[in-house]
Short mmCIF file of C-alpha atoms and ligand atoms in Angstrom, two decimals:
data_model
loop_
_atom_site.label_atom_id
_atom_site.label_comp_id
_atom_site.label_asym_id
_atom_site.label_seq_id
_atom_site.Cartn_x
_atom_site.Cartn_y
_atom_site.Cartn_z
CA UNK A 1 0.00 0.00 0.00
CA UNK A 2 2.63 2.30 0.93
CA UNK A 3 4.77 1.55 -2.43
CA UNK A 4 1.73 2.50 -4.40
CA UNK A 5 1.18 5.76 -2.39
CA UNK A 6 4.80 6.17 -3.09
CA UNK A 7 4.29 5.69 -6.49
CA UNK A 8 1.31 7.43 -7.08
CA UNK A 9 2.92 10.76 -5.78
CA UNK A 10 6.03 10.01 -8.19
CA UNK A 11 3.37 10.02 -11.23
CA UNK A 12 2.26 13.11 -9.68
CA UNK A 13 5.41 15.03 -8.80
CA UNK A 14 6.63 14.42 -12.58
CA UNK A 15 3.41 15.14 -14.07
CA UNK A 16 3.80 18.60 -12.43
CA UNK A 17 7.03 18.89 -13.54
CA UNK A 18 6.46 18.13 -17.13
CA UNK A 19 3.86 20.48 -16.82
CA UNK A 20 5.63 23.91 -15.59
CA UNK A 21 8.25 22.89 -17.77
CA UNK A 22 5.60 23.16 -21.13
CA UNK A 23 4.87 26.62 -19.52
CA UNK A 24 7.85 27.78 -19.07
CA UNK A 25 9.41 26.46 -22.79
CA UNK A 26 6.41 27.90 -24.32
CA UNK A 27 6.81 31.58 -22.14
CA UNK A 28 10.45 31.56 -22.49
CA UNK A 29 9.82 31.52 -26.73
CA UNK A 30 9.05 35.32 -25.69
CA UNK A 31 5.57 34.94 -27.21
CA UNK A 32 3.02 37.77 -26.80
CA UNK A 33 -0.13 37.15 -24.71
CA UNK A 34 -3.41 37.25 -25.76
CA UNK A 35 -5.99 37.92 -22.47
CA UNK A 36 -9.63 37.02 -22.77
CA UNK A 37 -12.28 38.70 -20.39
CA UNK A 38 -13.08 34.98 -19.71
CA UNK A 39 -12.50 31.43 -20.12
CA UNK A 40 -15.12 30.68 -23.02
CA UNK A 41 -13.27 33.15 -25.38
CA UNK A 42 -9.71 31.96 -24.13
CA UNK A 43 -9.94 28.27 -25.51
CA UNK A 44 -11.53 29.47 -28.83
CA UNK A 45 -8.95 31.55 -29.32
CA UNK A 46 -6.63 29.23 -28.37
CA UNK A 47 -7.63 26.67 -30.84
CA UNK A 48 -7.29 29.11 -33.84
CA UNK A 49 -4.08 30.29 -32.51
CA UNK A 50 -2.27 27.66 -31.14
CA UNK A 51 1.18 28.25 -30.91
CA UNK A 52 1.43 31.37 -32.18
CA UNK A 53 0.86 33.30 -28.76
CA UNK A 54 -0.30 32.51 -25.12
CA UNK A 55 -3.59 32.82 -24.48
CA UNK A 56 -5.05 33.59 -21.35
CA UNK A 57 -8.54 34.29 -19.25
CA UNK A 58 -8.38 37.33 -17.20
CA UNK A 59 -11.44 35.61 -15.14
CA UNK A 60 -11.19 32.35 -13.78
CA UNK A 61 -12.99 29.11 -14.64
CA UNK A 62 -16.32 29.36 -12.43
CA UNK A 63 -16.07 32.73 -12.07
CA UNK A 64 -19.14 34.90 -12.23
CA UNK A 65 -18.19 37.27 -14.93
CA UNK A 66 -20.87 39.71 -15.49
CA UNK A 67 -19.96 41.39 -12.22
CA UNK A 68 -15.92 40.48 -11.69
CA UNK A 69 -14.22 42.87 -9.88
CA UNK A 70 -10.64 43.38 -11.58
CA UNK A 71 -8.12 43.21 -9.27
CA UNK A 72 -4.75 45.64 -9.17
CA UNK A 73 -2.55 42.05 -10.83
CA UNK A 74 -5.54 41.98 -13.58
CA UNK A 75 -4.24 45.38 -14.57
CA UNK A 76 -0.63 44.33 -14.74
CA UNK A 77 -1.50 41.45 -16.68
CA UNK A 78 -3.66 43.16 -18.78
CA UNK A 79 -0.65 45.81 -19.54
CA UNK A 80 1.78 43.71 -20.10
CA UNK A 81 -0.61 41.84 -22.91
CA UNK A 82 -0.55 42.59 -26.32
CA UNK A 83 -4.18 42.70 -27.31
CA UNK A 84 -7.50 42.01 -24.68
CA UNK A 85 -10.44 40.42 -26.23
CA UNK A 86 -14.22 40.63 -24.42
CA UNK A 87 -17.43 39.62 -25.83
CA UNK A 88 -18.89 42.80 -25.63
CA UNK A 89 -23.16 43.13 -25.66
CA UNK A 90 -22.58 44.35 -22.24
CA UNK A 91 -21.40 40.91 -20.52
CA UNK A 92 -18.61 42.53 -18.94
CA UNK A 93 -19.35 45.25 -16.94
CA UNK A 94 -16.17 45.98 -16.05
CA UNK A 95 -14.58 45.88 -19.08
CA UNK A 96 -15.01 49.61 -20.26
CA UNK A 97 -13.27 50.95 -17.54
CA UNK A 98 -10.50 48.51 -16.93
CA UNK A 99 -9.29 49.23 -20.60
CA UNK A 100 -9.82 52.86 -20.25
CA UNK A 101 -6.43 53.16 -18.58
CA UNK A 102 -4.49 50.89 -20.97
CA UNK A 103 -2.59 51.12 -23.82
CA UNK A 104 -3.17 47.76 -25.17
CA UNK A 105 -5.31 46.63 -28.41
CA UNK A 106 -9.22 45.58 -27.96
CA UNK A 107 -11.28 43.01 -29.72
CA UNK A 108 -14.91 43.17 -29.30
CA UNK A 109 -16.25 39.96 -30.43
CA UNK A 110 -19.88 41.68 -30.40
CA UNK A 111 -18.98 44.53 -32.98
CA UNK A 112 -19.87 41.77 -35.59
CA UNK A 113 -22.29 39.84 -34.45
CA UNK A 114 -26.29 40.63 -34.55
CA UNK A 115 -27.79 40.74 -30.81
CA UNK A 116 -30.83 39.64 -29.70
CA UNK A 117 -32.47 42.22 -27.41
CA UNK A 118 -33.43 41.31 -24.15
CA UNK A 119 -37.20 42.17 -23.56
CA UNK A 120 -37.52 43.13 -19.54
CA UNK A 121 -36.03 44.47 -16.77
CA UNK A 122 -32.59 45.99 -15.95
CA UNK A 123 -31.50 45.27 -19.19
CA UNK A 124 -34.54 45.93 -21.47
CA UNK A 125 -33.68 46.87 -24.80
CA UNK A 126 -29.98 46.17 -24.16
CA UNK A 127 -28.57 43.01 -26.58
CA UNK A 128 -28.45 39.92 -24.86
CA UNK A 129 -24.60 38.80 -24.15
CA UNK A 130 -24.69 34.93 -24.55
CA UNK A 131 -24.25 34.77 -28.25
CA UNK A 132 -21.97 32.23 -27.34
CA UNK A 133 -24.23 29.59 -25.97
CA UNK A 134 -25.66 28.68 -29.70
CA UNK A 135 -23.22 26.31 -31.66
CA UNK A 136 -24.24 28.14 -34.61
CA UNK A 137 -23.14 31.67 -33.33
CA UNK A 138 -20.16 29.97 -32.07
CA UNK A 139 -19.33 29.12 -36.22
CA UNK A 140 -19.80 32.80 -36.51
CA UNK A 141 -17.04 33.78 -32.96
CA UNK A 142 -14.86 31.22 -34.91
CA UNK A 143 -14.47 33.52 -38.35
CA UNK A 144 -15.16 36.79 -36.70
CA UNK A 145 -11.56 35.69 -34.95
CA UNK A 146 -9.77 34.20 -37.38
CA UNK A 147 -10.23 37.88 -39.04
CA UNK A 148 -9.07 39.02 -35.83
CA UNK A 149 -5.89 37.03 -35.59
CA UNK A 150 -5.38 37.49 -39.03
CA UNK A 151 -4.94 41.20 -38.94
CA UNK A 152 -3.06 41.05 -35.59
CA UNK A 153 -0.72 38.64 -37.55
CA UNK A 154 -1.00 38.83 -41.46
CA UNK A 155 1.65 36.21 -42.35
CA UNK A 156 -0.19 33.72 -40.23
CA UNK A 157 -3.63 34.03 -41.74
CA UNK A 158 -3.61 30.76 -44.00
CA UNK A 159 -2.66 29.06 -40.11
CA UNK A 160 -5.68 30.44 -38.60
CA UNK A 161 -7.67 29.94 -41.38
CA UNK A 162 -7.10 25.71 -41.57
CA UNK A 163 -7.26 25.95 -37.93
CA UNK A 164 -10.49 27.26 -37.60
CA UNK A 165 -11.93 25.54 -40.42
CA UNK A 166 -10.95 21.94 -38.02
CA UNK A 167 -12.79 23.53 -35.30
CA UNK A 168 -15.75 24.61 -37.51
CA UNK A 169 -16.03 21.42 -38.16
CA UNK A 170 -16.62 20.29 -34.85
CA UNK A 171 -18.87 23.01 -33.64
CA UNK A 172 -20.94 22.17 -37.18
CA UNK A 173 -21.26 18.40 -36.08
CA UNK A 174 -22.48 19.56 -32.65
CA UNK A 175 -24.81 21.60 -34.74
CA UNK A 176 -26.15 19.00 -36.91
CA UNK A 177 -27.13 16.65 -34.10
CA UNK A 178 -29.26 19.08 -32.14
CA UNK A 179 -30.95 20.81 -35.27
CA UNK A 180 -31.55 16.83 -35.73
CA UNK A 181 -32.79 15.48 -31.67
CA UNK A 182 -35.15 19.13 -32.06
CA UNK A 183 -37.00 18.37 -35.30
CA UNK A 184 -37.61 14.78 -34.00
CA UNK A 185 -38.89 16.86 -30.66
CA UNK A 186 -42.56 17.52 -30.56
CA UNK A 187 -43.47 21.14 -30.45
CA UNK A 188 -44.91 21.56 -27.82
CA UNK A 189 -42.02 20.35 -25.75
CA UNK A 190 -39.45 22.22 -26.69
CA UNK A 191 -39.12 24.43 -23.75
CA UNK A 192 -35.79 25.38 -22.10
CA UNK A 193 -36.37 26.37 -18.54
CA UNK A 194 -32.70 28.37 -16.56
CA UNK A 195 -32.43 30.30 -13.98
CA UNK A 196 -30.63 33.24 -16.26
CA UNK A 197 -32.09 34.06 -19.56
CA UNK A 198 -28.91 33.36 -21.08
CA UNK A 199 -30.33 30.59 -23.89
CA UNK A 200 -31.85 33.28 -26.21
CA UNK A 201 -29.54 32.72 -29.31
CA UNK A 202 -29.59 29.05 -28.61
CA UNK A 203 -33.47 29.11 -28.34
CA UNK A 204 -33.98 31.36 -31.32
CA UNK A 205 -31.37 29.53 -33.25
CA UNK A 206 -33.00 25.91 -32.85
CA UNK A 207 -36.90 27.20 -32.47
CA UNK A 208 -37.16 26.52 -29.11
CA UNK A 209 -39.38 28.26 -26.68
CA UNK A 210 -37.27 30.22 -23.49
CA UNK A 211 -38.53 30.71 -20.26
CA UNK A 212 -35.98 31.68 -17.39
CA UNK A 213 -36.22 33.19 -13.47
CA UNK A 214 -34.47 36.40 -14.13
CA UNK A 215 -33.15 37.63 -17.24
CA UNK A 216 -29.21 38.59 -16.74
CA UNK A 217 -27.19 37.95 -13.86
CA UNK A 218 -25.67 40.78 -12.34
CA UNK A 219 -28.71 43.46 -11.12
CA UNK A 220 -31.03 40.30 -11.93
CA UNK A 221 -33.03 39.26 -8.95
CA UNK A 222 -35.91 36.54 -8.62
CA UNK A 223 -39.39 38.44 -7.90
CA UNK A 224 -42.22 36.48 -6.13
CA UNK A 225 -43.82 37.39 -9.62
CA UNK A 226 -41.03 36.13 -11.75
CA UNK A 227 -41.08 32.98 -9.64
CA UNK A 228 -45.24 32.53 -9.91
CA UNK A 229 -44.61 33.35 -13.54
CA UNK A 230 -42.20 29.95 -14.23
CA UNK A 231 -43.78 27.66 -12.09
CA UNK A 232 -47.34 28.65 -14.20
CA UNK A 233 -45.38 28.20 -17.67
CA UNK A 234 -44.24 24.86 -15.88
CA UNK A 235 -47.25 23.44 -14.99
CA UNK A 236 -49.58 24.85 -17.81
CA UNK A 237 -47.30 23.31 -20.80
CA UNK A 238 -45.86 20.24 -18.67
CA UNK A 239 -42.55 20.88 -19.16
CA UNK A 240 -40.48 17.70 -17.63
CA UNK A 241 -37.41 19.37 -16.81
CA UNK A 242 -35.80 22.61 -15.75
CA UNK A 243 -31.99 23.93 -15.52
CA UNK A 244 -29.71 26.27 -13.84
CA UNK A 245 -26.30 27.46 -14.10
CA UNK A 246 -22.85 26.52 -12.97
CA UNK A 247 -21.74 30.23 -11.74
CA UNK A 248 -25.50 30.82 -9.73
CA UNK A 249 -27.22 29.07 -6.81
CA UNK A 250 -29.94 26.51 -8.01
CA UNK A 251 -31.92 27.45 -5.00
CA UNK A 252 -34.83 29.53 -6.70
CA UNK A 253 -34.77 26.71 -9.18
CA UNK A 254 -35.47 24.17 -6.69
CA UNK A 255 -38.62 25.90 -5.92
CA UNK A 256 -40.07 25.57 -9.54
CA UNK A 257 -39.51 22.38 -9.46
CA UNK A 258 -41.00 21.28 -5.72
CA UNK A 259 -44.23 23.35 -6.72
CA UNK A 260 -44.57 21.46 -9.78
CA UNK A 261 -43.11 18.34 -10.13
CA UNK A 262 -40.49 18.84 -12.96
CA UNK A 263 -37.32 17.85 -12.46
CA UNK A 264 -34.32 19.38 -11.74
CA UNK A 265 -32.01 18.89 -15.48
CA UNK A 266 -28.79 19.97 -13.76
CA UNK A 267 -26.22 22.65 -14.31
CA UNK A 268 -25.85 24.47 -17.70
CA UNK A 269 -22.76 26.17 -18.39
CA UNK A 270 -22.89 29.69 -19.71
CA UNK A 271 -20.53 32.35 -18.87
CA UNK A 272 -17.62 30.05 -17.58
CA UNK A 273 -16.01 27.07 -18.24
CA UNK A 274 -15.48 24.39 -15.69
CA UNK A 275 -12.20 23.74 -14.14
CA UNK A 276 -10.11 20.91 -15.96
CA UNK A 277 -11.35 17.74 -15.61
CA UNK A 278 -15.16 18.80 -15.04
CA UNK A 279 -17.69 18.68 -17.83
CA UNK A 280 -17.23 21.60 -19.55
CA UNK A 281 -13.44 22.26 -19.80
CA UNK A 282 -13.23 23.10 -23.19
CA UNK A 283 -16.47 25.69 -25.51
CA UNK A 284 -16.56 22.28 -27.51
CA UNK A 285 -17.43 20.02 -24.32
CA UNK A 286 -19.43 22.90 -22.86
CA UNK A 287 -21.49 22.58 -25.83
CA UNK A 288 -21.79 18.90 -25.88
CA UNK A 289 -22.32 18.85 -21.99
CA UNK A 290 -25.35 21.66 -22.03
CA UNK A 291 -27.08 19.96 -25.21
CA UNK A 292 -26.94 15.91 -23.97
CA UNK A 293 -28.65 17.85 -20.50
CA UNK A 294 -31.30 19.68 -22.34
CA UNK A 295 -31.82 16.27 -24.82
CA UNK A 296 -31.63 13.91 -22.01
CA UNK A 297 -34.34 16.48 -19.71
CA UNK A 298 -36.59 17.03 -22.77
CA UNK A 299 -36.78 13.67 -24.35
ZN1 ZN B 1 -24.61 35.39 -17.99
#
């Protein structure tokens, strides 16, 4: 017993070796850093740019990012970068000002998309942020930032070209196979239930029906009226199954589904990855993780 503890934390020891040794051979290369307002954008980017520079996520995985605070190391990181990307539509609140004191280059992923309004509250008339959460709109982050990369780095652009056409390809295949599980799905179940309204582009992409507790995290609260609002929607169409979010408290969620039976679907990832080795370490397993919940809870 003791030889395999021994060995175990061998494995370990040089498996954290070989690791700060890939970080520092690839830092040490002198490489310039791109920083992403969070972890979504970071391994896209990534993919498209793979060794060409570091990429990093200003926010952590799990973070809540609508309403990070930036620290005083976020601005030396964030100085010492050579471009920042954000989503834009709003999602970071803090973004605006945190750049307004740096001289480094900004990519707004949202200056080329098409929003989707949100329809109440806070945020009324103000483009929804979670463009990302639609595999479809995902095909569009992919070419709005191979255009991106492509300009920051001209003699690279046939690189991040093939590169993002591989990932296309995967993002189209996740596509494919939930365009495919909804048209099988009869109408009147396709209902996606969260706790944030954060599913609008994937609900409008894939003509499903959204209901949520509160609209957009951050100033968002749950109402006794937004809360008698769900559970009617709930019971009325019969909706089996609801969701929540990895980066809020299922709580309010777990009162829909006491007052009327549904059941609870599980987490959906939105606006944060998972830490390695959870479900949804990577957009592409994000995707796959939030779409086998919603086809497993709706079926
Ligand atoms: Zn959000």
């Amino acid at each position: 017993m003791k030889k395999r503890i021994l060995f175990l934390s061998l494995i370990f020891l040089i498996s954290l070796a070989s690791a700060s040794c890939k970080k520092i051979s690839k830092e040490s290369e002198n490489k310039e850093v791109i920083l992403t307002s969070f972890t979504v954008l970071a391994d896209i980017i990534d993919n498209l740019a793979k060794d060409e520079f570091i990429v990093r996520s200003l926010t952590k995985p799990g973070v809540e990012v609508h309403g990070y605070k930036p620290t005083p190391s976020d601005l030396v990181k964030a100085s010492n970068a050579f471009v920042f990307v954000d989503n834009g539509f709003g999602f970071e609140l803090w973004a605006e000002k945190f750049v307004s004191n740096l001289k480094v280059k900004r990519i707004t992923v949202a200056e080329d998309l098409d929003p989707i309004f949100v329809t109440e509250d806070f945020y009324k008339g103000k483009p929804n942020p979670h463009a990302w959460i639609s595999p479809k709109r995902g095909i569009l982050y992919v070419d709005i930032l191979v255009e991106s990369l492509s300009e920051l780095r001209p003699s690279k652009r046939e690189i991040f070209e093939e590169n993002g056409r591989i990932y296309k390809d995967k993002l189209s295949k996740i596509d494919e196979e939930f365009s495919l599980f909804i048209n099988n799905l009869d109408e009147d179940r396709r209902y996606l239930v969260s706790c944030e309204g954060a599913f609008s582009y994937l609900t409008s992409d894939y003509g499903m029906k959204e209901v949520y507790l509160w609209p957009v995290n951050a100033e968002s609260q749950i109402t006794p009226r937004r809360m008698a609002r769900t559970i009617s929607i709930v019971k009325n169409k019969n909706i089996p199954t609801v969701f929540c979010e990895s980066t809020v408290s299922d709580e309010s969620q777990m009162v829909v589904v006491r007052e009327t039976g549904a059941k609870f679907g599980g987490d959906l990832f939105v606006d944060s990855l998972s830490v390695d080795g959870g479900p949804a370490s990577t957009y592409i397993k994000m995707l796959e993780h939030n779409l086998h919940l919603i086809k497993k809870g709706l079926y």
